[in-house]
Short mmCIF file of C-alpha atoms in Angstrom, two decimals:
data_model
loop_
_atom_site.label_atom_id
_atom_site.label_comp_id
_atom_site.label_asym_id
_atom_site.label_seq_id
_atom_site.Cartn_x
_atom_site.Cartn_y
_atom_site.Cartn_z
CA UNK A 645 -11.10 -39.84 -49.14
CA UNK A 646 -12.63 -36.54 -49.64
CA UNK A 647 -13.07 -34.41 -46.55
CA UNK A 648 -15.99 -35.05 -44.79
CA UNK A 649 -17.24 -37.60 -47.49
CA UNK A 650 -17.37 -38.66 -51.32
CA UNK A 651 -19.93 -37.35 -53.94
CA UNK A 652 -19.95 -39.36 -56.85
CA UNK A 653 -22.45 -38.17 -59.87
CA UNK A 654 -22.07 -40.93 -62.71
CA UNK A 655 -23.21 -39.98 -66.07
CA UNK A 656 -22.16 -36.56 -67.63
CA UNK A 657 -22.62 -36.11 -71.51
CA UNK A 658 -19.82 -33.52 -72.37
CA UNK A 659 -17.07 -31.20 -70.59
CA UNK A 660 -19.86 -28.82 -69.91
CA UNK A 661 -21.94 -31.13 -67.92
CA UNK A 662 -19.06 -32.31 -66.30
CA UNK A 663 -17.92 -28.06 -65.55
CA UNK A 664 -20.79 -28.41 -63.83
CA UNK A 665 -20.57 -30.89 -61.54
CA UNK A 666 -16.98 -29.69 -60.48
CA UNK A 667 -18.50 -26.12 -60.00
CA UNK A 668 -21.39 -27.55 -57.75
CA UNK A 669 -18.60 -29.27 -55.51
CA UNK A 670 -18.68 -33.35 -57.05
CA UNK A 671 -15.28 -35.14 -55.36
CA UNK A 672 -16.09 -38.02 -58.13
CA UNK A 673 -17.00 -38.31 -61.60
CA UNK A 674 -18.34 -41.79 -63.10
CA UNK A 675 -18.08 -42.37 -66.47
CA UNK A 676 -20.17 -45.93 -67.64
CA UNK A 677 -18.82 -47.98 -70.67
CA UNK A 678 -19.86 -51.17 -71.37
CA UNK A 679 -23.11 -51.93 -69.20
CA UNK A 680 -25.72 -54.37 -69.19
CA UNK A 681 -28.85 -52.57 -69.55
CA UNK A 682 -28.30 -48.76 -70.49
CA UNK A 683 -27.32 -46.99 -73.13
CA UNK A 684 -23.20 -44.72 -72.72
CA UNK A 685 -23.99 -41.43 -72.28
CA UNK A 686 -21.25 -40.54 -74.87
CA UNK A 687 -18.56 -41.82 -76.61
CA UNK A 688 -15.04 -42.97 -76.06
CA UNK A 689 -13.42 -40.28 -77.41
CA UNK A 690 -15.70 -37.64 -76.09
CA UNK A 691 -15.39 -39.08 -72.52
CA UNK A 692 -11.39 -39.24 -73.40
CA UNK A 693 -11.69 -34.96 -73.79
CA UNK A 694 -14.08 -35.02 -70.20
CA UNK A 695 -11.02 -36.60 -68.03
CA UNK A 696 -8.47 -34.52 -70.18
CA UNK A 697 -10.48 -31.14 -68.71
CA UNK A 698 -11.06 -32.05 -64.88
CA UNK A 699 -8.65 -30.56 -62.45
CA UNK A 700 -6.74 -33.12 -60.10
CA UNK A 701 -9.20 -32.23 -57.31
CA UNK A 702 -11.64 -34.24 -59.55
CA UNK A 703 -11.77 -38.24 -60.03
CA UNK A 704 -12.64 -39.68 -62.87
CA UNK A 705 -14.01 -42.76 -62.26
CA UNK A 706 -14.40 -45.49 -64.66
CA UNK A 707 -18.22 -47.42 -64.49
CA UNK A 708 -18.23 -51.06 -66.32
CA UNK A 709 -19.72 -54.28 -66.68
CA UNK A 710 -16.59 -55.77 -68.37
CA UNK A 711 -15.40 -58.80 -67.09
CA UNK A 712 -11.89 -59.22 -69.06
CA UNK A 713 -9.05 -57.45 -67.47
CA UNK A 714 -7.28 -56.71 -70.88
CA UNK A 715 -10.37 -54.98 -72.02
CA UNK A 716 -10.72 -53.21 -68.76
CA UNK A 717 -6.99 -52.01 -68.91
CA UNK A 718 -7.55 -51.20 -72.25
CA UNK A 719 -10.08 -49.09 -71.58
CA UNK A 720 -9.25 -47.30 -68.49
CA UNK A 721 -5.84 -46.32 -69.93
CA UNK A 722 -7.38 -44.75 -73.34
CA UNK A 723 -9.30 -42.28 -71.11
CA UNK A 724 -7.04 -41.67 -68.53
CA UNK A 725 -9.16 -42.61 -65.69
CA UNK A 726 -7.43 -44.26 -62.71
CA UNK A 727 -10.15 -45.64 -60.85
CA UNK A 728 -12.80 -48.51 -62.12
CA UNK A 729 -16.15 -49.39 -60.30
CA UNK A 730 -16.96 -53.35 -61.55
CA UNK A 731 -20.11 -54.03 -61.80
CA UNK A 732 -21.51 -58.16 -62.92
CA UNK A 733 -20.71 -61.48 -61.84
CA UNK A 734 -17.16 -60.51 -61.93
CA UNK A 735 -14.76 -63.19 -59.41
CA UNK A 736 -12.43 -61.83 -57.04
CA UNK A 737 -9.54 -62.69 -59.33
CA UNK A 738 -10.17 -59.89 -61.51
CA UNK A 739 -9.88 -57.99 -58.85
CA UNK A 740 -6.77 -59.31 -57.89
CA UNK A 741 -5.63 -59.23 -61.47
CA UNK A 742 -6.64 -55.34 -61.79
CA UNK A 743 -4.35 -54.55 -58.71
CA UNK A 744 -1.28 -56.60 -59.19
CA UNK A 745 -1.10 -54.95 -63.12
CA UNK A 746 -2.04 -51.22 -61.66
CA UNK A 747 -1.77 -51.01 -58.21
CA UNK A 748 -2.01 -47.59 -58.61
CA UNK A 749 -5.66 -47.59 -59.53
CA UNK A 750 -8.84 -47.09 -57.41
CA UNK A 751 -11.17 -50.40 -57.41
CA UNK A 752 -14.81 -49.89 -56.05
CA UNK A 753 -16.55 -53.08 -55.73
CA UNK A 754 -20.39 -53.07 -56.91
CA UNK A 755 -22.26 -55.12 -53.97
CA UNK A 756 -25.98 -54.93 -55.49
CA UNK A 757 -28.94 -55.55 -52.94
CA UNK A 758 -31.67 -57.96 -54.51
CA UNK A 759 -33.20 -58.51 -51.07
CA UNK A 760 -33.47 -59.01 -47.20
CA UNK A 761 -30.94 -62.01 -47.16
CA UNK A 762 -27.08 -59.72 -47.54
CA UNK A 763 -25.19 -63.23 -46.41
CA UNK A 764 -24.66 -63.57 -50.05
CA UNK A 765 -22.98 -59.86 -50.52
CA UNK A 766 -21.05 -60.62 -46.86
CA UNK A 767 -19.38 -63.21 -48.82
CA UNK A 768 -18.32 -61.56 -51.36
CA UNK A 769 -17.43 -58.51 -49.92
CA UNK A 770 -14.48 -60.78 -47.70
CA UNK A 771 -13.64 -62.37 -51.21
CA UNK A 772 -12.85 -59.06 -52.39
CA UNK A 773 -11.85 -57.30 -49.32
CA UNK A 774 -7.93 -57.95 -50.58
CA UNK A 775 -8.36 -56.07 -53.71
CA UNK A 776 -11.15 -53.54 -53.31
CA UNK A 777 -10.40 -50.25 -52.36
CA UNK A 778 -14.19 -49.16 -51.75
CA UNK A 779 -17.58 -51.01 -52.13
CA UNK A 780 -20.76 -49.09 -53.15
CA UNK A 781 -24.32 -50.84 -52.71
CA UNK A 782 -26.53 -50.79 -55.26
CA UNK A 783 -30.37 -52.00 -56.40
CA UNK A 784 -31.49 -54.32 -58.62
CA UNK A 785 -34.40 -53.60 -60.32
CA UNK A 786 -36.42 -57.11 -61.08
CA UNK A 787 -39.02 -55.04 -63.54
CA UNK A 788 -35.55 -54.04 -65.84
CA UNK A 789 -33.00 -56.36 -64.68
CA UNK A 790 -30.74 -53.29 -63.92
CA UNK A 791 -28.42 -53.24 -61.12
CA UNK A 792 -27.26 -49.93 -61.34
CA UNK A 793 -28.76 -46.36 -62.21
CA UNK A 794 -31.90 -47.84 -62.10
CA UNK A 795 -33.86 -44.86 -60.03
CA UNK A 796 -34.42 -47.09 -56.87
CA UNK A 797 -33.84 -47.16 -53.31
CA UNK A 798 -33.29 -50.46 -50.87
CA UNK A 799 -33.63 -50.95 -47.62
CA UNK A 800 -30.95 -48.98 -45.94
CA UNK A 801 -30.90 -51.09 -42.99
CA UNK A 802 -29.21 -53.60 -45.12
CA UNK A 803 -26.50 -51.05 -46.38
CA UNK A 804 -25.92 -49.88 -42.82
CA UNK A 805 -25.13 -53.50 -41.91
CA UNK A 806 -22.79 -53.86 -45.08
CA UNK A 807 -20.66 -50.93 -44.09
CA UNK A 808 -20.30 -51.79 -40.68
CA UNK A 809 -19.31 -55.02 -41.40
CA UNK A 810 -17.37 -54.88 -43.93
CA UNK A 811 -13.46 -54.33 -44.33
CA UNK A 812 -13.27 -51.52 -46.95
CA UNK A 813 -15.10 -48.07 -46.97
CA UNK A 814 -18.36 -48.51 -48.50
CA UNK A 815 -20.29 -45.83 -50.84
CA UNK A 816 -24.30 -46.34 -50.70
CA UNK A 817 -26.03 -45.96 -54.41
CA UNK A 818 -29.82 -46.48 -55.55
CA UNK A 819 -32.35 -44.01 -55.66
CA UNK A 820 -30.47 -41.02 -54.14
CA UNK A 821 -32.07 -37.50 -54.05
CA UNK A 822 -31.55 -33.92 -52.28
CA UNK A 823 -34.75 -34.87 -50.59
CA UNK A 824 -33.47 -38.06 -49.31
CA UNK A 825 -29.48 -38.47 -49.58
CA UNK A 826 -29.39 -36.39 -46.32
CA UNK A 827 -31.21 -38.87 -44.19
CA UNK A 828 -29.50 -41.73 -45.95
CA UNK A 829 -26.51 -40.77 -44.72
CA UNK A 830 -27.46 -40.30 -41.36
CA UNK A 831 -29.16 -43.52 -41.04
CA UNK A 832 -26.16 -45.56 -43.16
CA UNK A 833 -23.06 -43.35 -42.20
CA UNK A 834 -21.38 -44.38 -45.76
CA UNK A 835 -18.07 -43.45 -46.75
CA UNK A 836 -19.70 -41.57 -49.67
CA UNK A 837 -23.13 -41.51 -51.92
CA UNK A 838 -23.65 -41.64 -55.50
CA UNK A 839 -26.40 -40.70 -57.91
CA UNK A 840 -27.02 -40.81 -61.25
CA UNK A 841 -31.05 -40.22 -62.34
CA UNK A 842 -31.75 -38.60 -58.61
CA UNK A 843 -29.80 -35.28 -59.99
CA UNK A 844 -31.33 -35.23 -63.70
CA UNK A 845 -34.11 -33.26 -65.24
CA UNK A 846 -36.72 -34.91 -67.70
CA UNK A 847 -34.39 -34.62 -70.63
CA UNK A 848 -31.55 -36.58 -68.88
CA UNK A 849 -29.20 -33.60 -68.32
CA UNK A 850 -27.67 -33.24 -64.84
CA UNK A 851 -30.38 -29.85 -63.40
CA UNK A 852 -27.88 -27.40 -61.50
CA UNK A 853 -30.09 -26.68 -59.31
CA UNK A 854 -31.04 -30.59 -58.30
CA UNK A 855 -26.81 -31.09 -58.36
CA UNK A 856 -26.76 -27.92 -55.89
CA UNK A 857 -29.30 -29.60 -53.55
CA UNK A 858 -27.48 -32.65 -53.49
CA UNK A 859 -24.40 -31.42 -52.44
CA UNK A 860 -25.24 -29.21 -50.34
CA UNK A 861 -27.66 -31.82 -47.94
CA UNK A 862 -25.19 -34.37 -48.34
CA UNK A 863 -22.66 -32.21 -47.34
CA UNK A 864 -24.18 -31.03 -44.31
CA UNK A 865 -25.69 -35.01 -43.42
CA UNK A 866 -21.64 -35.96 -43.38
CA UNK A 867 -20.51 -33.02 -41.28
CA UNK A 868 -23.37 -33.75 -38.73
CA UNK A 869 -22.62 -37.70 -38.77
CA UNK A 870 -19.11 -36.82 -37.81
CA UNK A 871 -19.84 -35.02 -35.15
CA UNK A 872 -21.63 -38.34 -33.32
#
């Protein structure tokens, strides 16, 4: 884990975008491929060139909906990543698949939030316990049907109660800001925090500025809540 927390930005659209986010101080990069209700931010091949240019202080981190572990091996190995977040109705025995072929990759569990009643995400997050690595909390958007980058907060209350009860670190997702991701932390205590739109001016480009906020509250929220 990355000292005094994880900062995962997913969604960069070439090595520049993704020079930033190193420069500004991002542990983890997520790349998504393959998802339900967004468009890729690039290609294959372009994406292949991103992970070629990180340094190894940097993790790429592979973002899917993809259900088959062939095609998920497939994938992960053309770019080079060696870490995959799963998103989807995915069962535990893809998880279980993913680690006994490449035990030597990262797997972050999606656990997405859909409302007050987490029994459900409990479950599954002791079905997957064996194989996951990390889980990250997420929010559904009913409008979209999104369960991922969809611009939204949940009830942190919920999250809080994931990651204390769960048996893997857990990263808290949806809606993140600078002007919030500070007190999210405080009031979840998460392993880590990712954003995707929360960092991202009107055009969809990652704003330096918004990046430099970011890190720099979150930063400070996981110093402080290590100090309690």
């Amino acid at each position: 884990m990355a000292e005094g927390g994880i900062i995962q930005i997913a969604g960069v659209h070439d090595v520049e975008e993704a020079r930033l986010l190193v420069d500004c101080g991002v542990d983890w990069i997520g790349l998504p491929f393959r998802l339900d209700h967004h468009r890729e931010d690039l290609g294959e091949a372009e994406a292949r060139v991103v992970v070629d240019s990180l340094p190894s202080t940097t993790l790429p981190v592979l973002i899917t909906y993809l259900d088959d572990l062939e095609a998920i091996l497939a994938l992960g190995s053309y770019l080079g990543t060696h870490a995959v977040q799963l998103h989807g109705p995915a069962a535990p025995a893809l998880g279980e698949g993913l680690k006994r072929r490449r035990p030597d990759w990262l797997l972050i569990r999606s656990l997405v939030i859909r409302g007050e009643d987490i029994s459900g995400l409990e479950a599954e997050a002791r079905a997957w316990a064996p194989f996951a690595d990390y889980f990250l909390t997420d929010t559904f958007d009913p409008a979209t049907g999104a369960s991922g980058a969809t611009g939204k907060t949940h009830d942190w209350e919920l999250s809080r109660r994931l990651a204390e009860g769960v048996a893997r670190p857990l990263i808290l997702a949806g809606g993140l800001r600078p002007d919030n991701v500070g007190e999210a932390i405080r009031r979840v205590r998460p392993a880590g925090v990712d954003a995707h739109t929360g960092v991202e001016n009107p055009r969809g480009r990652k704003d330096p500025e918004l990046l430099r906020r970011f890190v720099r509250e979150a930063r400070e929220a996981f110093a402080e809540s290590a100090s309690w």
